[in-house]
PDB file of C-alpha atoms in Angstrom:
ATOM      1  CA  MET L  31      52.830  27.544 224.763  1.00  0.00           C
ATOM      2  CA  ASP L  32      55.146  30.515 224.434  1.00  0.00           C
ATOM      3  CA  ILE L  33      52.409  32.194 222.349  1.00  0.00           C
ATOM      4  CA  LEU L  34      49.757  31.588 225.094  1.00  0.00           C
ATOM      5  CA  VAL L  35      51.999  32.985 227.746  1.00  0.00           C
ATOM      6  CA  SER L  36      53.012  36.113 225.753  1.00  0.00           C
ATOM      7  CA  PHE L  37      49.195  36.729 224.746  1.00  0.00           C
ATOM      8  CA  ALA L  38      48.370  36.348 228.683  1.00  0.00           C
ATOM      9  CA  SER L  39      51.102  38.682 229.641  1.00  0.00           C
ATOM     10  CA  GLY L  40      50.074  41.169 227.039  1.00  0.00           C
ATOM     11  CA  PHE L  41      46.308  40.984 228.191  1.00  0.00           C
ATOM     12  CA  MET L  42      47.139  41.517 231.806  1.00  0.00           C
ATOM     13  CA  ASN L  43      49.642  44.473 230.790  1.00  0.00           C
ATOM     14  CA  LEU L  44      46.523  46.028 229.140  1.00  0.00           C
ATOM     15  CA  PHE L  45      44.786  46.121 232.313  1.00  0.00           C
ATOM     16  CA  LYS L  46      48.037  47.296 234.238  1.00  0.00           C
ATOM     17  CA  LEU L  47      48.470  50.405 231.772  1.00  0.00           C
ATOM     18  CA  GLY L  48      44.686  51.049 232.114  1.00  0.00           C
ATOM     19  CA  GLY L  49      45.081  51.210 235.977  1.00  0.00           C
ATOM     20  CA  GLU L  50      48.060  53.412 235.640  1.00  0.00           C
ATOM     21  CA  GLN L  51      46.252  55.769 233.393  1.00  0.00           C
ATOM     22  CA  PHE L  52      43.142  55.827 235.708  1.00  0.00           C
ATOM     23  CA  VAL L  53      45.375  56.587 238.782  1.00  0.00           C
ATOM     24  CA  SER L  54      47.029  59.592 236.879  1.00  0.00           C
ATOM     25  CA  TRP L  55      43.446  61.028 236.171  1.00  0.00           C
ATOM     26  CA  ILE L  56      42.806  60.703 239.937  1.00  0.00           C
ATOM     27  CA  THR L  57      45.776  62.527 240.750  1.00  0.00           C
ATOM     28  CA  GLY L  58      45.670  64.869 237.794  1.00  0.00           C
ATOM     29  CA  ILE L  59      42.457  66.078 235.870  1.00  0.00           C
ATOM     30  CA  ILE L  60      39.905  64.865 238.440  1.00  0.00           C
ATOM     31  CA  PRO L  61      41.169  67.180 241.252  1.00  0.00           C
ATOM     32  CA  THR L  62      41.237  70.130 238.728  1.00  0.00           C
ATOM     33  CA  ILE L  63      37.841  69.515 237.673  1.00  0.00           C
ATOM     34  CA  VAL L  64      36.474  69.184 241.137  1.00  0.00           C
ATOM     35  CA  MET L  65      38.182  72.490 242.033  1.00  0.00           C
ATOM     36  CA  LEU L  66      36.787  74.223 238.915  1.00  0.00           C
ATOM     37  CA  LEU L  67      33.384  72.920 240.085  1.00  0.00           C
ATOM     38  CA  VAL L  68      33.865  74.296 243.438  1.00  0.00           C
ATOM     39  CA  LEU L  69      35.008  77.802 242.150  1.00  0.00           C
ATOM     40  CA  MET L  70      32.223  77.875 239.629  1.00  0.00           C
ATOM     41  CA  ASN L  71      29.550  77.123 242.069  1.00  0.00           C
ATOM     42  CA  ALA L  72      31.134  79.532 244.580  1.00  0.00           C
ATOM     43  CA  ILE L  73      31.004  82.228 242.139  1.00  0.00           C
ATOM     44  CA  MET L  74      27.499  81.267 241.367  1.00  0.00           C
ATOM     45  CA  SER L  75      26.640  81.441 245.061  1.00  0.00           C
ATOM     46  CA  ILE L  76      28.265  84.828 245.464  1.00  0.00           C
ATOM     47  CA  VAL L  77      26.883  86.374 242.428  1.00  0.00           C
ATOM     48  CA  GLY L  78      23.430  84.688 243.268  1.00  0.00           C
ATOM     49  CA  PRO L  79      20.902  82.610 241.208  1.00  0.00           C
ATOM     50  CA  GLU L  80      18.719  85.459 240.313  1.00  0.00           C
ATOM     51  CA  ARG L  81      21.841  87.426 238.673  1.00  0.00           C
ATOM     52  CA  MET L  82      23.159  84.129 236.805  1.00  0.00           C
ATOM     53  CA  GLU L  83      19.616  83.593 235.342  1.00  0.00           C
ATOM     54  CA  LYS L  84      19.602  87.084 234.331  1.00  0.00           C
ATOM     55  CA  ILE L  85      22.994  86.788 232.663  1.00  0.00           C
ATOM     56  CA  ALA L  86      21.727  83.634 231.027  1.00  0.00           C
ATOM     57  CA  ARG L  87      18.370  85.007 229.685  1.00  0.00           C
ATOM     58  CA  PHE L  88      20.649  88.042 228.151  1.00  0.00           C
ATOM     59  CA  CYS L  89      22.889  85.746 226.446  1.00  0.00           C
ATOM     60  CA  THR L  90      20.412  83.310 225.027  1.00  0.00           C
ATOM     61  CA  GLY L  91      18.132  85.983 223.669  1.00  0.00           C
ATOM     62  CA  ASN L  92      20.669  86.396 220.942  1.00  0.00           C
ATOM     63  CA  PRO L  93      22.375  84.039 218.678  1.00  0.00           C
ATOM     64  CA  VAL L  94      25.732  85.805 218.523  1.00  0.00           C
ATOM     65  CA  LEU L  95      25.880  86.126 222.362  1.00  0.00           C
ATOM     66  CA  ARG L  96      24.637  82.356 222.568  1.00  0.00           C
ATOM     67  CA  TYR L  97      26.957  80.706 220.020  1.00  0.00           C
ATOM     68  CA  ALA L  98      29.903  82.962 219.934  1.00  0.00           C
ATOM     69  CA  VAL L  99      30.386  85.340 222.966  1.00  0.00           C
ATOM     70  CA  LEU L 100      29.173  83.209 226.002  1.00  0.00           C
ATOM     71  CA  PRO L 101      30.847  79.873 224.842  1.00  0.00           C
ATOM     72  CA  PHE L 102      34.115  81.886 224.136  1.00  0.00           C
ATOM     73  CA  ILE L 103      34.134  83.477 227.542  1.00  0.00           C
ATOM     74  CA  SER L 104      33.290  80.144 229.330  1.00  0.00           C
ATOM     75  CA  ALA L 105      36.029  78.507 227.478  1.00  0.00           C
ATOM     76  CA  PHE L 106      38.573  81.248 228.271  1.00  0.00           C
ATOM     77  CA  MET L 107      37.416  81.434 232.043  1.00  0.00           C
ATOM     78  CA  LEU L 108      36.822  77.771 232.640  1.00  0.00           C
ATOM     79  CA  GLY L 109      38.573  76.006 230.051  1.00  0.00           C
ATOM     80  CA  ASN L 110      37.617  72.306 228.783  1.00  0.00           C
ATOM     81  CA  PRO L 111      35.495  70.616 229.902  1.00  0.00           C
ATOM     82  CA  MET L 112      34.112  73.097 232.411  1.00  0.00           C
ATOM     83  CA  ALA L 113      33.060  75.623 229.794  1.00  0.00           C
ATOM     84  CA  LEU L 114      30.300  73.168 228.849  1.00  0.00           C
ATOM     85  CA  SER L 115      28.589  73.247 232.293  1.00  0.00           C
ATOM     86  CA  ILE L 116      27.516  76.782 231.525  1.00  0.00           C
ATOM     87  CA  GLY L 117      24.793  75.542 229.277  1.00  0.00           C
ATOM     88  CA  LYS L 118      22.944  74.230 232.533  1.00  0.00           C
ATOM     89  CA  PHE L 119      21.558  77.760 232.836  1.00  0.00           C
ATOM     90  CA  MET L 120      19.877  77.674 229.258  1.00  0.00           C
ATOM     91  CA  PRO L 121      16.365  76.383 228.361  1.00  0.00           C
ATOM     92  CA  GLU L 122      16.321  72.774 227.158  1.00  0.00           C
ATOM     93  CA  PHE L 123      16.188  73.662 223.515  1.00  0.00           C
ATOM     94  CA  TYR L 124      19.386  75.696 223.531  1.00  0.00           C
ATOM     95  CA  LYS L 125      21.483  73.221 225.482  1.00  0.00           C
ATOM     96  CA  PRO L 126      22.482  70.943 222.647  1.00  0.00           C
ATOM     97  CA  CYS L 127      23.125  73.904 220.575  1.00  0.00           C
ATOM     98  CA  TYR L 128      25.471  75.620 223.281  1.00  0.00           C
ATOM     99  CA  TYR L 129      27.227  72.305 223.701  1.00  0.00           C
ATOM    100  CA  ALA L 130      28.181  72.198 220.058  1.00  0.00           C
ATOM    101  CA  SER L 131      29.374  75.642 219.962  1.00  0.00           C
ATOM    102  CA  ALA L 132      31.256  75.385 223.363  1.00  0.00           C
ATOM    103  CA  THR L 133      32.914  71.993 222.428  1.00  0.00           C
ATOM    104  CA  TYR L 134      34.597  73.670 219.478  1.00  0.00           C
ATOM    105  CA  HIS L 135      35.424  76.609 221.421  1.00  0.00           C
ATOM    106  CA  CYS L 136      37.501  74.524 223.647  1.00  0.00           C
ATOM    107  CA  HIS L 137      39.611  73.623 220.654  1.00  0.00           C
ATOM    108  CA  THR L 138      39.898  76.391 218.208  1.00  0.00           C
ATOM    109  CA  ASN L 139      40.868  78.978 220.785  1.00  0.00           C
ATOM    110  CA  SER L 140      43.993  76.856 221.922  1.00  0.00           C
ATOM    111  CA  GLY L 141      46.399  78.700 219.612  1.00  0.00           C
ATOM    112  CA  ILE L 142      46.316  81.795 221.413  1.00  0.00           C
ATOM    113  CA  PHE L 143      45.041  80.632 224.509  1.00  0.00           C
ATOM    114  CA  PRO L 144      46.473  77.150 225.340  1.00  0.00           C
ATOM    115  CA  HIS L 145      45.080  76.996 228.786  1.00  0.00           C
ATOM    116  CA  ILE L 146      41.698  76.238 227.561  1.00  0.00           C
ATOM    117  CA  ASN L 147      42.592  72.685 226.304  1.00  0.00           C
ATOM    118  CA  VAL L 148      46.064  71.736 226.877  1.00  0.00           C
ATOM    119  CA  ALA L 149      45.464  68.071 225.689  1.00  0.00           C
ATOM    120  CA  GLU L 150      44.347  69.283 222.216  1.00  0.00           C
ATOM    121  CA  LEU L 151      47.343  71.309 221.580  1.00  0.00           C
ATOM    122  CA  PHE L 152      48.764  68.894 219.460  1.00  0.00           C
ATOM    123  CA  ILE L 153      46.454  69.949 216.620  1.00  0.00           C
ATOM    124  CA  TYR L 154      47.415  73.573 216.577  1.00  0.00           C
ATOM    125  CA  LEU L 155      51.250  72.840 217.182  1.00  0.00           C
ATOM    126  CA  GLY L 156      51.204  70.237 214.414  1.00  0.00           C
ATOM    127  CA  ILE L 157      50.383  72.946 211.853  1.00  0.00           C
ATOM    128  CA  ALA L 158      52.360  75.540 213.714  1.00  0.00           C
ATOM    129  CA  ASN L 159      55.419  73.350 213.309  1.00  0.00           C
ATOM    130  CA  GLY L 160      55.118  73.509 209.609  1.00  0.00           C
ATOM    131  CA  VAL L 161      54.654  77.168 209.489  1.00  0.00           C
ATOM    132  CA  ALA L 162      57.770  77.488 211.879  1.00  0.00           C
ATOM    133  CA  GLN L 163      59.841  75.145 209.478  1.00  0.00           C
ATOM    134  CA  LEU L 164      58.839  77.696 206.706  1.00  0.00           C
ATOM    135  CA  GLY L 165      60.432  80.424 208.613  1.00  0.00           C
ATOM    136  CA  LEU L 166      57.075  82.293 209.037  1.00  0.00           C
ATOM    137  CA  ASP L 167      55.764  83.972 212.172  1.00  0.00           C
ATOM    138  CA  MET L 168      53.239  81.804 214.026  1.00  0.00           C
ATOM    139  CA  ALA L 169      51.216  84.752 215.544  1.00  0.00           C
ATOM    140  CA  PRO L 170      49.258  85.455 212.513  1.00  0.00           C
ATOM    141  CA  LEU L 171      48.309  81.600 212.432  1.00  0.00           C
ATOM    142  CA  ALA L 172      47.103  81.798 215.888  1.00  0.00           C
ATOM    143  CA  VAL L 173      44.982  84.679 215.217  1.00  0.00           C
ATOM    144  CA  ARG L 174      43.659  83.335 212.107  1.00  0.00           C
ATOM    145  CA  TYR L 175      42.812  79.944 213.936  1.00  0.00           C
ATOM    146  CA  LEU L 176      40.981  81.999 216.485  1.00  0.00           C
ATOM    147  CA  LEU L 177      39.093  84.033 214.129  1.00  0.00           C
ATOM    148  CA  VAL L 178      38.058  81.114 211.833  1.00  0.00           C
ATOM    149  CA  GLY L 179      37.108  79.206 215.015  1.00  0.00           C
ATOM    150  CA  LEU L 180      34.874  82.176 216.120  1.00  0.00           C
ATOM    151  CA  VAL L 181      32.904  81.859 212.962  1.00  0.00           C
ATOM    152  CA  ALA L 182      32.841  78.053 212.465  1.00  0.00           C
ATOM    153  CA  ASN L 183      31.863  77.769 216.283  1.00  0.00           C
ATOM    154  CA  PHE L 184      28.781  79.925 215.848  1.00  0.00           C
ATOM    155  CA  VAL L 185      27.692  78.077 212.673  1.00  0.00           C
ATOM    156  CA  SER L 186      28.232  74.966 214.542  1.00  0.00           C
ATOM    157  CA  GLY L 187      25.801  76.065 217.240  1.00  0.00           C
ATOM    158  CA  TYR L 188      23.228  77.652 214.785  1.00  0.00           C
ATOM    159  CA  ALA L 189      23.315  74.653 212.646  1.00  0.00           C
ATOM    160  CA  THR L 190      22.665  72.529 215.931  1.00  0.00           C
ATOM    161  CA  GLU L 191      19.524  74.848 216.505  1.00  0.00           C
ATOM    162  CA  PHE L 192      18.418  74.181 213.039  1.00  0.00           C
ATOM    163  CA  THR L 193      18.788  70.165 213.344  1.00  0.00           C
ATOM    164  CA  THR L 194      17.374  70.499 216.953  1.00  0.00           C
ATOM    165  CA  ARG L 195      14.312  71.982 215.389  1.00  0.00           C
ATOM    166  CA  MET L 196      14.236  69.201 212.536  1.00  0.00           C
ATOM    167  CA  VAL L 197      14.419  66.578 215.350  1.00  0.00           C
ATOM    168  CA  GLU L 198      11.648  68.291 217.375  1.00  0.00           C
ATOM    169  CA  LYS L 199       9.386  68.263 214.321  1.00  0.00           C
ATOM    170  CA  GLN L 200      10.266  64.545 213.262  1.00  0.00           C
ATOM    171  CA  GLN L 201       9.790  63.207 216.978  1.00  0.00           C
ATOM    172  CA  GLY L 202       6.619  65.578 217.619  1.00  0.00           C
ATOM    173  CA  ILE L 203       7.804  67.159 220.750  1.00  0.00           C
ATOM    174  CA  ARG L 204       8.888  70.618 221.492  1.00  0.00           C
ATOM    175  CA  LEU L 205      11.587  71.336 224.025  1.00  0.00           C
ATOM    176  CA  SER L 206      11.265  74.173 226.498  1.00  0.00           C
ATOM    177  CA  ARG L 207      12.561  77.539 225.424  1.00  0.00           C
ATOM    178  CA  GLU L 208      11.465  79.065 228.880  1.00  0.00           C
ATOM    179  CA  PHE L 209      13.796  79.454 231.746  1.00  0.00           C
ATOM    180  CA  LYS L 210      13.321  77.281 234.727  1.00  0.00           C
ATOM    181  CA  THR L 211      14.357  79.353 237.632  1.00  0.00           C
ATOM    182  CA  ALA L 212      15.181  78.306 241.143  1.00  0.00           C
ATOM    183  CA  HIS L 213      12.001  79.764 242.291  1.00  0.00           C
ATOM    184  CA  ASN L 214       9.676  77.800 239.902  1.00  0.00           C
TER     185      ASN L 214
END
């Protein structure tokens, strides 16, 4: 009988802990994300849809801008997960590729810019702790983490573009590479 009571108590505790986590999201990350959405939409309204589309066209036209520069700037300015929302300005074909690159930018840039993805700092700090225990300076590690990340993130976006082409061919479809403007 004690086993059943213990199991039932543990089972209910699981839901209690889940509810506490949910409440922490409601009072923590959700308002932050909503405020970042408001900021991003305000900036887009101030800049205007025509200029935003012009910036998107310019950045999408070059793979280095598309998978290295734009995701890096988005991650730096908006953090995770808002950096991913910039992909909405791209044609359908480039959206999965941008997402692949921007997702990684939200992780590999945390060594120098911890505000990008505070929740993922444990990865960088775990490595940095070992470097600190050796008595070495952590600044070179942070710079190398960033530089390797920039290259790896570009490769990720470009590789996803390659696989997207393969999936298009396999499925017999072609995703749009054209911009759909607010005026179309």
